Amino acid sequence: MTDKYAILSEVIHERKSVRNYDPTYTIAKEEIEAMLVEATQAPSSSNLQPWRFIVIQDQETKMKIKGFGFNQQQLETASAIIAVIGDTEAYHNIDEIYQSNYEAGNMDKESMERLAYNAKALYPNAPYDARLNIAAFDAGLISMQLMLIAKAKGYDTVPMGGFDKGQFAEAFNLDNRYVPLVLIALGKAASPAYGSTRLPLEKIATFV
């Protein structure tokens, strides 16, 4: 077992869903920003990065969200609530993303133009449900990455899909292209999280 793997394995096994947070603990905005920057290294479909974030630290706003979040305690006591928003029209960023990759030396001009052309032919013409599914899938990738990063830095998290997404979108005046997908509570645990078991591998995996 390599040192890198050992560290990663430790973080994976230590991360638990925490619902009881220390309400007096504050995480600096700059530290949350650093975690989000790291999390954006997650993969996404055609690298379109169809995720956006609303970071809620204001206590009054957290209480408002708690009202349409089934009164889950962590929405009030966590240091921050990070809303992961899916962009169903991420194709508007195709030129910016591929130009940036070209300028960074990640691809040559011919590859940039070909990939951008293919993406423009595919994504704007895809049905809304397909684009929403892509955004939701990619949001799951970056959410898990963010939670592992947070744990590696000594913080705790819990992902929440149980909230009124329509009320959330209205409260934050989201354009129709943006869909709230998950809320992640971030903070310091006030008590240990419950452990949990997993199904055995032979029940969930088939090798052929």
CSV table of N, CA, C and O in Angstrom, one decimal, residues 20-148:
chain,number,residue,atom,x,y,z
A,20,ASN,N,-24.9,16.7,13.6
A,20,ASN,CA,-24.9,17.5,14.8
A,20,ASN,C,-23.6,18.3,14.8
A,20,ASN,O,-22.5,17.8,15.0
A,21,TYR,N,-23.7,19.6,14.6
A,21,TYR,CA,-22.6,20.5,14.4
A,21,TYR,C,-22.5,21.5,15.6
A,21,TYR,O,-23.4,21.9,16.2
A,22,ASP,N,-21.2,21.9,15.8
A,22,ASP,CA,-20.9,23.0,16.7
A,22,ASP,C,-21.4,24.3,16.1
A,22,ASP,O,-20.7,24.8,15.2
A,23,PRO,N,-22.4,24.9,16.6
A,23,PRO,CA,-22.9,26.2,16.0
A,23,PRO,C,-22.0,27.4,16.2
A,23,PRO,O,-22.2,28.4,15.6
A,24,THR,N,-21.1,27.3,17.1
A,24,THR,CA,-20.2,28.4,17.4
A,24,THR,C,-18.9,28.4,16.5
A,24,THR,O,-18.2,29.3,16.6
A,25,TYR,N,-18.7,27.3,15.8
A,25,TYR,CA,-17.5,27.2,15.0
A,25,TYR,C,-17.7,27.9,13.6
A,25,TYR,O,-18.7,27.6,12.9
A,26,THR,N,-16.7,28.7,13.3
A,26,THR,CA,-16.8,29.4,12.0
A,26,THR,C,-15.6,29.0,11.1
A,26,THR,O,-14.5,28.9,11.6
A,27,ILE,N,-15.9,28.7,9.8
A,27,ILE,CA,-14.9,28.5,8.8
A,27,ILE,C,-14.7,29.7,8.0
A,27,ILE,O,-15.7,30.2,7.4
A,28,ALA,N,-13.5,30.2,7.8
A,28,ALA,CA,-13.3,31.4,7.1
A,28,ALA,C,-13.7,31.2,5.6
A,28,ALA,O,-13.5,30.2,5.0
A,29,LYS,N,-14.2,32.3,5.0
A,29,LYS,CA,-14.6,32.3,3.6
A,29,LYS,C,-13.4,31.8,2.7
A,29,LYS,O,-13.6,31.1,1.8
A,30,GLU,N,-12.2,32.3,3.0
A,30,GLU,CA,-11.1,32.0,2.2
A,30,GLU,C,-10.8,30.5,2.2
A,30,GLU,O,-10.4,29.9,1.2
A,31,GLU,N,-11.0,29.8,3.3
A,31,GLU,CA,-10.8,28.4,3.4
A,31,GLU,C,-11.8,27.6,2.6
A,31,GLU,O,-11.5,26.6,2.0
A,32,ILE,N,-13.1,28.1,2.7
A,32,ILE,CA,-14.1,27.4,1.9
A,32,ILE,C,-13.8,27.6,0.4
A,32,ILE,O,-14.0,26.7,-0.4
A,33,GLU,N,-13.4,28.8,0.0
A,33,GLU,CA,-13.0,29.1,-1.4
A,33,GLU,C,-11.9,28.1,-1.8
A,33,GLU,O,-12.0,27.5,-2.9
A,34,ALA,N,-10.9,27.9,-1.0
A,34,ALA,CA,-9.8,27.0,-1.3
A,34,ALA,C,-10.3,25.6,-1.5
A,34,ALA,O,-9.9,24.9,-2.4
A,35,MET,N,-11.2,25.1,-0.7
A,35,MET,CA,-11.8,23.8,-0.8
A,35,MET,C,-12.6,23.7,-2.1
A,35,MET,O,-12.5,22.6,-2.8
A,36,LEU,N,-13.3,24.7,-2.5
A,36,LEU,CA,-14.1,24.6,-3.7
A,36,LEU,C,-13.2,24.6,-4.9
A,36,LEU,O,-13.5,23.9,-5.9
A,37,VAL,N,-12.1,25.4,-4.9
A,37,VAL,CA,-11.2,25.3,-6.0
A,37,VAL,C,-10.6,23.9,-6.2
A,37,VAL,O,-10.5,23.4,-7.3
A,38,GLU,N,-10.2,23.3,-5.1
A,38,GLU,CA,-9.7,21.9,-5.2
A,38,GLU,C,-10.8,21.0,-5.7
A,38,GLU,O,-10.5,20.1,-6.5
A,39,ALA,N,-12.0,21.2,-5.2
A,39,ALA,CA,-13.1,20.3,-5.7
A,39,ALA,C,-13.4,20.4,-7.2
A,39,ALA,O,-13.8,19.4,-7.8
A,40,THR,N,-13.1,21.5,-7.8
A,40,THR,CA,-13.4,21.7,-9.2
A,40,THR,C,-12.5,20.9,-10.1
A,40,THR,O,-12.6,20.9,-11.3
A,41,GLN,N,-11.5,20.2,-9.5
A,41,GLN,CA,-10.7,19.3,-10.3
A,41,GLN,C,-11.5,18.0,-10.6
A,41,GLN,O,-11.0,17.1,-11.3
A,42,ALA,N,-12.7,17.9,-10.1
A,42,ALA,CA,-13.5,16.7,-10.4
A,42,ALA,C,-13.8,16.7,-11.9
A,42,ALA,O,-13.9,17.7,-12.6
A,43,PRO,N,-14.0,15.5,-12.5
A,43,PRO,CA,-14.3,15.4,-13.9
A,43,PRO,C,-15.7,15.8,-14.2
A,43,PRO,O,-16.6,15.8,-13.3
A,44,SER,N,-16.0,16.1,-15.5
A,44,SER,CA,-17.4,16.4,-15.9
A,44,SER,C,-17.5,16.1,-17.4
A,44,SER,O,-16.5,16.0,-18.1
A,45,SER,N,-18.7,16.0,-17.8
A,45,SER,CA,-19.0,15.6,-19.2
A,45,SER,C,-18.5,16.7,-20.1
A,45,SER,O,-18.8,17.8,-20.1
A,46,SER,N,-17.5,16.2,-21.0
A,46,SER,CA,-16.9,17.1,-22.0
A,46,SER,C,-16.2,18.3,-21.3
A,46,SER,O,-16.0,19.4,-21.9
A,47,ASN,N,-15.9,18.2,-20.0
A,47,ASN,CA,-15.3,19.2,-19.2
A,47,ASN,C,-16.1,20.5,-19.2
A,47,ASN,O,-15.6,21.6,-19.0
A,48,LEU,N,-17.4,20.4,-19.3
A,48,LEU,CA,-18.3,21.6,-19.3
A,48,LEU,C,-18.5,22.1,-17.9
A,48,LEU,O,-19.1,23.2,-17.8
A,49,GLN,N,-18.2,21.4,-16.9
A,49,GLN,CA,-18.3,21.9,-15.5
A,49,GLN,C,-19.6,22.5,-15.2
A,49,GLN,O,-19.7,23.7,-14.8
A,50,PRO,N,-20.7,21.7,-15.3
A,50,PRO,CA,-22.0,22.3,-15.1
A,50,PRO,C,-22.5,22.4,-13.7
A,50,PRO,O,-23.6,22.1,-13.3
A,51,TRP,N,-21.5,22.9,-12.9
A,51,TRP,CA,-21.8,23.1,-11.4
A,51,TRP,C,-21.6,24.6,-11.1
A,51,TRP,O,-20.8,25.3,-11.6
A,52,ARG,N,-22.5,25.0,-10.2
A,52,ARG,CA,-22.4,26.4,-9.6
A,52,ARG,C,-22.6,26.2,-8.1
A,52,ARG,O,-23.2,25.2,-7.7
A,53,PHE,N,-22.1,27.2,-7.3
A,53,PHE,CA,-22.3,27.0,-5.8
A,53,PHE,C,-22.8,28.3,-5.2
A,53,PHE,O,-22.5,29.4,-5.6
A,54,ILE,N,-23.7,28.1,-4.3
A,54,ILE,CA,-24.1,29.2,-3.4
A,54,ILE,C,-23.7,28.8,-2.0
A,54,ILE,O,-24.1,27.8,-1.5
A,55,VAL,N,-22.8,29.6,-1.4
A,55,VAL,CA,-22.3,29.3,-0.1
A,55,VAL,C,-23.0,30.2,0.9
A,55,VAL,O,-22.9,31.4,0.9
A,56,ILE,N,-23.7,29.5,1.8
A,56,ILE,CA,-24.6,30.3,2.8
A,56,ILE,C,-24.0,30.2,4.2
A,56,ILE,O,-23.9,29.1,4.8
A,57,GLN,N,-23.5,31.4,4.7
A,57,GLN,CA,-23.0,31.5,6.0
A,57,GLN,C,-23.8,32.3,6.9
A,57,GLN,O,-23.7,32.2,8.1
A,58,ASP,N,-24.6,33.2,6.3
A,58,ASP,CA,-25.5,34.1,7.1
A,58,ASP,C,-26.5,33.3,7.8
A,58,ASP,O,-27.3,32.5,7.2
A,59,GLN,N,-26.6,33.5,9.1
A,59,GLN,CA,-27.5,32.7,10.0
A,59,GLN,C,-29.0,32.9,9.6
A,59,GLN,O,-29.7,31.9,9.6
A,60,GLU,N,-29.4,34.1,9.3
A,60,GLU,CA,-30.8,34.3,8.9
A,60,GLU,C,-31.1,33.6,7.7
A,60,GLU,O,-32.2,33.0,7.6
A,61,THR,N,-30.2,33.6,6.7
A,61,THR,CA,-30.5,32.8,5.5
A,61,THR,C,-30.5,31.3,5.7
A,61,THR,O,-31.3,30.6,5.1
A,62,LYS,N,-29.6,30.8,6.6
A,62,LYS,CA,-29.6,29.4,6.9
A,62,LYS,C,-31.0,29.0,7.6
A,62,LYS,O,-31.5,27.9,7.3
A,63,MET,N,-31.5,29.9,8.4
A,63,MET,CA,-32.8,29.6,9.0
A,63,MET,C,-33.9,29.5,8.0
A,63,MET,O,-34.9,28.8,8.1
A,64,LYS,N,-33.8,30.4,7.0
A,64,LYS,CA,-34.8,30.4,5.9
A,64,LYS,C,-34.8,29.1,5.1
A,64,LYS,O,-35.8,28.5,4.8
A,65,ILE,N,-33.6,28.6,4.9
A,65,ILE,CA,-33.4,27.4,4.1
A,65,ILE,C,-33.9,26.2,5.0
A,65,ILE,O,-34.6,25.3,4.5
A,66,LYS,N,-33.7,26.3,6.3
A,66,LYS,CA,-34.2,25.2,7.2
A,66,LYS,C,-35.7,25.1,7.1
A,66,LYS,O,-36.2,24.0,7.2
A,67,GLY,N,-36.3,26.2,6.8
A,67,GLY,CA,-37.8,26.2,6.7
A,67,GLY,C,-38.3,25.4,5.6
A,67,GLY,O,-39.4,24.8,5.7
A,68,PHE,N,-37.6,25.4,4.4
A,68,PHE,CA,-38.0,24.5,3.4
A,68,PHE,C,-37.0,23.4,3.1
A,68,PHE,O,-37.0,22.8,2.1
A,69,GLY,N,-36.3,23.0,4.2
A,69,GLY,CA,-35.4,21.9,4.2
A,69,GLY,C,-35.8,20.9,5.3
A,69,GLY,O,-35.0,20.2,5.9
A,70,PHE,N,-37.2,20.8,5.5
A,70,PHE,CA,-37.7,19.8,6.5
A,70,PHE,C,-37.1,20.0,7.9
A,70,PHE,O,-37.0,19.0,8.6
A,71,ASN,N,-36.8,21.2,8.2
A,71,ASN,CA,-36.3,21.6,9.5
A,71,ASN,C,-35.1,20.7,10.0
A,71,ASN,O,-35.0,20.4,11.2
A,72,GLN,N,-34.3,20.3,9.1
A,72,GLN,CA,-33.1,19.5,9.5
A,72,GLN,C,-32.1,20.4,10.3
A,72,GLN,O,-31.7,21.5,9.8
A,73,GLN,N,-31.8,19.9,11.4
A,73,GLN,CA,-31.0,20.7,12.4
A,73,GLN,C,-29.7,21.2,11.8
A,73,GLN,O,-29.2,22.4,12.1
A,74,GLN,N,-29.0,20.4,11.0
A,74,GLN,CA,-27.7,20.8,10.5
A,74,GLN,C,-27.8,22.0,9.6
A,74,GLN,O,-26.8,22.7,9.4
A,75,LEU,N,-28.9,22.3,9.0
A,75,LEU,CA,-29.1,23.5,8.2
A,75,LEU,C,-28.9,24.8,9.0
A,75,LEU,O,-28.6,25.8,8.5
A,76,GLU,N,-29.2,24.7,10.3
A,76,GLU,CA,-29.0,25.8,11.2
A,76,GLU,C,-27.7,25.9,11.9
A,76,GLU,O,-27.1,26.9,12.1
A,77,THR,N,-27.1,24.7,12.2
A,77,THR,CA,-25.9,24.7,13.1
A,77,THR,C,-24.6,24.5,12.4
A,77,THR,O,-23.5,24.8,13.0
A,78,ALA,N,-24.6,24.1,11.1
A,78,ALA,CA,-23.4,24.0,10.4
A,78,ALA,C,-22.7,25.3,10.1
A,78,ALA,O,-23.4,26.3,10.1
A,79,SER,N,-21.4,25.3,10.0
A,79,SER,CA,-20.7,26.6,9.7
A,79,SER,C,-21.2,27.2,8.4
A,79,SER,O,-21.2,28.4,8.3
A,80,ALA,N,-21.4,26.4,7.4
A,80,ALA,CA,-21.9,26.9,6.1
A,80,ALA,C,-22.7,25.8,5.5
A,80,ALA,O,-22.5,24.6,5.7
A,81,ILE,N,-23.6,26.2,4.6
A,81,ILE,CA,-24.4,25.3,3.7
A,81,ILE,C,-23.9,25.6,2.3
A,81,ILE,O,-24.0,26.8,1.9
A,82,ILE,N,-23.4,24.6,1.6
A,82,ILE,CA,-23.0,24.8,0.3
A,82,ILE,C,-24.1,24.2,-0.7
A,82,ILE,O,-24.3,23.0,-0.6
A,83,ALA,N,-24.7,25.0,-1.4
A,83,ALA,CA,-25.7,24.5,-2.4
A,83,ALA,C,-25.0,24.3,-3.7
A,83,ALA,O,-24.4,25.1,-4.2
A,84,VAL,N,-25.2,23.0,-4.2
A,84,VAL,CA,-24.6,22.7,-5.5
A,84,VAL,C,-25.7,22.8,-6.5
A,84,VAL,O,-26.7,22.1,-6.4
A,85,ILE,N,-25.5,23.7,-7.5
A,85,ILE,CA,-26.5,24.0,-8.5
A,85,ILE,C,-26.0,23.5,-9.8
A,85,ILE,O,-24.9,23.6,-10.2
A,86,GLY,N,-27.0,22.8,-10.5
A,86,GLY,CA,-26.7,22.3,-11.8
A,86,GLY,C,-27.0,23.3,-12.9
A,86,GLY,O,-28.1,23.9,-12.9
A,87,ASP,N,-26.1,23.4,-13.9
A,87,ASP,CA,-26.3,24.3,-15.0
A,87,ASP,C,-26.7,23.5,-16.2
A,87,ASP,O,-25.9,22.8,-16.8
A,88,THR,N,-28.0,23.5,-16.6
A,88,THR,CA,-28.5,22.7,-17.7
A,88,THR,C,-28.1,23.3,-19.0
A,88,THR,O,-28.4,22.7,-20.1
A,89,GLU,N,-27.5,24.5,-19.0
A,89,GLU,CA,-27.1,25.1,-20.3
A,89,GLU,C,-25.6,25.4,-20.2
A,89,GLU,O,-25.1,26.5,-20.7
A,90,ALA,N,-24.8,24.5,-19.7
A,90,ALA,CA,-23.4,24.7,-19.6
A,90,ALA,C,-22.7,24.8,-20.9
A,90,ALA,O,-21.6,25.3,-21.0
A,91,TYR,N,-23.4,24.5,-22.0
A,91,TYR,CA,-22.8,24.6,-23.3
A,91,TYR,C,-22.5,26.0,-23.7
A,91,TYR,O,-21.7,26.3,-24.7
A,92,HIS,N,-23.1,27.0,-23.0
A,92,HIS,CA,-22.8,28.4,-23.3
A,92,HIS,C,-21.3,28.7,-23.0
A,92,HIS,O,-20.8,29.7,-23.4
A,93,ASN,N,-20.7,27.8,-22.2
A,93,ASN,CA,-19.3,28.0,-21.8
A,93,ASN,C,-18.3,27.3,-22.7
A,93,ASN,O,-17.1,27.2,-22.3
A,94,ILE,N,-18.7,26.6,-23.7
A,94,ILE,CA,-17.9,25.8,-24.5
A,94,ILE,C,-16.6,26.5,-25.0
A,94,ILE,O,-15.5,26.1,-24.9
A,95,ASP,N,-16.8,27.7,-25.7
A,95,ASP,CA,-15.7,28.4,-26.2
A,95,ASP,C,-14.7,28.8,-25.2
A,95,ASP,O,-13.5,28.7,-25.3
A,96,GLU,N,-15.2,29.3,-24.0
A,96,GLU,CA,-14.3,29.8,-23.0
A,96,GLU,C,-13.5,28.6,-22.4
A,96,GLU,O,-12.3,28.7,-22.2
A,97,ILE,N,-14.1,27.5,-22.2
A,97,ILE,CA,-13.5,26.3,-21.6
A,97,ILE,C,-12.4,25.8,-22.6
A,97,ILE,O,-11.3,25.5,-22.1
A,98,TYR,N,-12.8,25.6,-23.8
A,98,TYR,CA,-11.8,25.0,-24.7
A,98,TYR,C,-10.7,25.9,-25.1
A,98,TYR,O,-9.5,25.5,-25.3
A,99,GLN,N,-11.0,27.2,-25.2
A,99,GLN,CA,-9.9,28.2,-25.4
A,99,GLN,C,-9.0,28.2,-24.3
A,99,GLN,O,-7.7,28.3,-24.5
A,100,SER,N,-9.5,28.1,-23.1
A,100,SER,CA,-8.6,28.1,-21.9
A,100,SER,C,-7.7,26.9,-21.9
A,100,SER,O,-6.5,27.0,-21.6
A,101,ASN,N,-8.2,25.8,-22.3
A,101,ASN,CA,-7.4,24.6,-22.4
A,101,ASN,C,-6.3,24.7,-23.4
A,101,ASN,O,-5.2,24.2,-23.2
A,102,TYR,N,-6.7,25.3,-24.5
A,102,TYR,CA,-5.7,25.5,-25.6
A,102,TYR,C,-4.6,26.4,-25.1
A,102,TYR,O,-3.4,26.1,-25.3
A,103,GLU,N,-5.0,27.5,-24.5
A,103,GLU,CA,-4.0,28.5,-24.0
A,103,GLU,C,-3.1,27.9,-22.9
A,103,GLU,O,-1.9,28.3,-22.7
A,104,ALA,N,-3.6,26.9,-22.1
A,104,ALA,CA,-2.9,26.3,-21.1
A,104,ALA,C,-1.9,25.2,-21.6
A,104,ALA,O,-1.1,24.6,-20.9
A,105,GLY,N,-2.0,25.0,-22.9
A,105,GLY,CA,-1.2,24.0,-23.5
A,105,GLY,C,-1.7,22.5,-23.4
A,105,GLY,O,-0.9,21.6,-23.6
A,106,ASN,N,-2.9,22.4,-23.0
A,106,ASN,CA,-3.5,21.1,-22.8
A,106,ASN,C,-3.9,20.4,-24.1
A,106,ASN,O,-4.2,19.2,-24.2
A,107,MET,N,-4.0,21.2,-25.2
A,107,MET,CA,-4.4,20.7,-26.5
A,107,MET,C,-4.0,21.6,-27.6
A,107,MET,O,-3.7,22.8,-27.3
A,108,ASP,N,-3.8,21.1,-28.8
A,108,ASP,CA,-3.5,21.9,-29.9
A,108,ASP,C,-4.7,22.6,-30.5
A,108,ASP,O,-5.8,22.3,-30.1
A,109,LYS,N,-4.5,23.6,-31.4
A,109,LYS,CA,-5.6,24.3,-31.9
A,109,LYS,C,-6.6,23.5,-32.7
A,109,LYS,O,-7.8,23.6,-32.6
A,110,GLU,N,-6.1,22.5,-33.4
A,110,GLU,CA,-7.0,21.6,-34.2
A,110,GLU,C,-7.9,20.8,-33.3
A,110,GLU,O,-9.1,20.7,-33.5
A,111,SER,N,-7.3,20.3,-32.2
A,111,SER,CA,-8.1,19.5,-31.2
A,111,SER,C,-9.1,20.4,-30.6
A,111,SER,O,-10.3,20.0,-30.3
A,112,MET,N,-8.7,21.7,-30.2
A,112,MET,CA,-9.7,22.6,-29.6
A,112,MET,C,-10.9,22.9,-30.5
A,112,MET,O,-12.0,22.8,-30.0
A,113,GLU,N,-10.6,23.1,-31.7
A,113,GLU,CA,-11.7,23.5,-32.7
A,113,GLU,C,-12.6,22.2,-32.9
A,113,GLU,O,-13.8,22.4,-33.0
A,114,ARG,N,-12.0,21.1,-33.0
A,114,ARG,CA,-12.8,19.9,-33.2
A,114,ARG,C,-13.7,19.5,-32.0
A,114,ARG,O,-14.8,19.2,-32.2
A,115,LEU,N,-13.1,19.6,-30.8
A,115,LEU,CA,-13.8,19.3,-29.6
A,115,LEU,C,-15.0,20.3,-29.4
A,115,LEU,O,-16.1,19.9,-29.0
A,116,ALA,N,-14.6,21.5,-29.6
A,116,ALA,CA,-15.6,22.6,-29.4
A,116,ALA,C,-16.8,22.4,-30.4
A,116,ALA,O,-18.0,22.6,-30.1
A,117,TYR,N,-16.4,22.1,-31.6
A,117,TYR,CA,-17.5,21.9,-32.7
A,117,TYR,C,-18.4,20.7,-32.3
A,117,TYR,O,-19.6,20.8,-32.4
A,118,ASN,N,-17.8,19.6,-31.9
A,118,ASN,CA,-18.6,18.5,-31.5
A,118,ASN,C,-19.5,18.7,-30.3
A,118,ASN,O,-20.6,18.3,-30.3
A,119,ALA,N,-19.0,19.5,-29.3
A,119,ALA,CA,-19.8,19.8,-28.1
A,119,ALA,C,-20.9,20.7,-28.5
A,119,ALA,O,-22.1,20.5,-28.0
A,120,LYS,N,-20.7,21.7,-29.4
A,120,LYS,CA,-21.7,22.6,-29.8
A,120,LYS,C,-22.8,21.9,-30.6
A,120,LYS,O,-24.0,22.3,-30.6
A,121,ALA,N,-22.4,20.8,-31.3
A,121,ALA,CA,-23.4,20.0,-32.1
A,121,ALA,C,-24.2,19.1,-31.2
A,121,ALA,O,-25.4,18.8,-31.5
A,122,LEU,N,-23.7,18.7,-30.1
A,122,LEU,CA,-24.4,17.8,-29.2
A,122,LEU,C,-25.2,18.4,-28.1
A,122,LEU,O,-26.4,18.2,-28.0
A,123,TYR,N,-24.6,19.3,-27.3
A,123,TYR,CA,-25.3,19.7,-26.0
A,123,TYR,C,-26.5,20.6,-26.2
A,123,TYR,O,-27.5,20.4,-25.6
A,124,PRO,N,-26.4,21.6,-27.1
A,124,PRO,CA,-27.6,22.5,-27.3
A,124,PRO,C,-28.8,21.8,-27.8
A,124,PRO,O,-29.9,22.2,-27.6
A,125,ASN,N,-28.6,20.7,-28.5
A,125,ASN,CA,-29.7,20.0,-29.2
A,125,ASN,C,-30.1,18.8,-28.3
A,125,ASN,O,-31.1,18.1,-28.7
A,126,ALA,N,-29.5,18.5,-27.2
A,126,ALA,CA,-29.9,17.4,-26.3
A,126,ALA,C,-31.2,17.8,-25.6
A,126,ALA,O,-31.4,19.0,-25.2
A,127,PRO,N,-32.1,16.9,-25.3
A,127,PRO,CA,-33.3,17.2,-24.6
A,127,PRO,C,-33.0,17.7,-23.2
A,127,PRO,O,-31.9,17.4,-22.6
A,128,TYR,N,-33.9,18.5,-22.6
A,128,TYR,CA,-33.6,19.1,-21.3
A,128,TYR,C,-33.3,18.0,-20.3
A,128,TYR,O,-32.4,18.2,-19.4
A,129,ASP,N,-34.1,16.9,-20.3
A,129,ASP,CA,-33.9,15.9,-19.3
A,129,ASP,C,-32.5,15.3,-19.3
A,129,ASP,O,-31.9,14.9,-18.3
A,130,ALA,N,-32.0,15.1,-20.6
A,130,ALA,CA,-30.7,14.6,-20.7
A,130,ALA,C,-29.6,15.6,-20.1
A,130,ALA,O,-28.7,15.1,-19.5
A,131,ARG,N,-29.8,16.8,-20.4
A,131,ARG,CA,-28.9,17.8,-19.9
A,131,ARG,C,-29.0,17.9,-18.3
A,131,ARG,O,-28.0,18.1,-17.7
A,132,LEU,N,-30.2,17.8,-17.8
A,132,LEU,CA,-30.3,17.8,-16.4
A,132,LEU,C,-29.7,16.5,-15.7
A,132,LEU,O,-29.0,16.7,-14.7
A,133,ASN,N,-29.8,15.4,-16.4
A,133,ASN,CA,-29.2,14.2,-15.9
A,133,ASN,C,-27.6,14.3,-15.9
A,133,ASN,O,-27.0,13.9,-14.9
A,134,ILE,N,-27.1,15.0,-16.9
A,134,ILE,CA,-25.7,15.2,-17.0
A,134,ILE,C,-25.2,16.1,-15.8
A,134,ILE,O,-24.2,15.8,-15.1
A,135,ALA,N,-26.0,17.2,-15.6
A,135,ALA,CA,-25.6,18.1,-14.6
A,135,ALA,C,-25.7,17.5,-13.2
A,135,ALA,O,-24.9,17.7,-12.3
A,136,ALA,N,-26.7,16.6,-13.0
A,136,ALA,CA,-26.9,16.0,-11.7
A,136,ALA,C,-25.8,15.0,-11.5
A,136,ALA,O,-25.3,14.8,-10.3
A,137,PHE,N,-25.4,14.2,-12.5
A,137,PHE,CA,-24.3,13.2,-12.4
A,137,PHE,C,-23.0,14.0,-12.0
A,137,PHE,O,-22.3,13.6,-11.1
A,138,ASP,N,-22.7,15.0,-12.7
A,138,ASP,CA,-21.5,15.8,-12.5
A,138,ASP,C,-21.5,16.4,-11.1
A,138,ASP,O,-20.5,16.6,-10.5
A,139,ALA,N,-22.7,16.9,-10.7
A,139,ALA,CA,-22.8,17.5,-9.4
A,139,ALA,C,-22.5,16.5,-8.3
A,139,ALA,O,-21.9,16.8,-7.2
A,140,GLY,N,-22.8,15.2,-8.5
A,140,GLY,CA,-22.5,14.1,-7.6
A,140,GLY,C,-21.0,13.9,-7.5
A,140,GLY,O,-20.5,13.7,-6.4
A,141,LEU,N,-20.3,14.0,-8.6
A,141,LEU,CA,-18.9,13.8,-8.6
A,141,LEU,C,-18.2,14.9,-7.8
A,141,LEU,O,-17.3,14.7,-7.0
A,142,ILE,N,-18.6,16.2,-8.1
A,142,ILE,CA,-17.9,17.3,-7.4
A,142,ILE,C,-18.3,17.3,-5.9
A,142,ILE,O,-17.5,17.7,-5.0
A,143,SER,N,-19.5,16.9,-5.6
A,143,SER,CA,-20.0,16.9,-4.2
A,143,SER,C,-19.2,16.0,-3.4
A,143,SER,O,-18.7,16.3,-2.2
A,144,MET,N,-18.9,14.7,-3.9
A,144,MET,CA,-18.2,13.8,-3.2
A,144,MET,C,-16.7,14.2,-3.0
A,144,MET,O,-16.1,14.1,-1.9
A,145,GLN,N,-16.2,14.8,-4.0
A,145,GLN,CA,-14.8,15.3,-4.0
A,145,GLN,C,-14.7,16.4,-2.9
A,145,GLN,O,-13.7,16.4,-2.1
A,146,LEU,N,-15.7,17.3,-2.9
A,146,LEU,CA,-15.7,18.4,-1.9
A,146,LEU,C,-15.8,17.8,-0.4
A,146,LEU,O,-15.0,18.3,0.5
A,147,MET,N,-16.6,16.8,-0.2
A,147,MET,CA,-16.7,16.2,1.1
A,147,MET,C,-15.4,15.5,1.6
A,147,MET,O,-15.1,15.6,2.7
A,148,LEU,N,-14.7,14.9,0.6
A,148,LEU,CA,-13.5,14.3,1.0
A,148,LEU,C,-12.4,15.3,1.3
A,148,LEU,O,-11.6,15.1,2.3
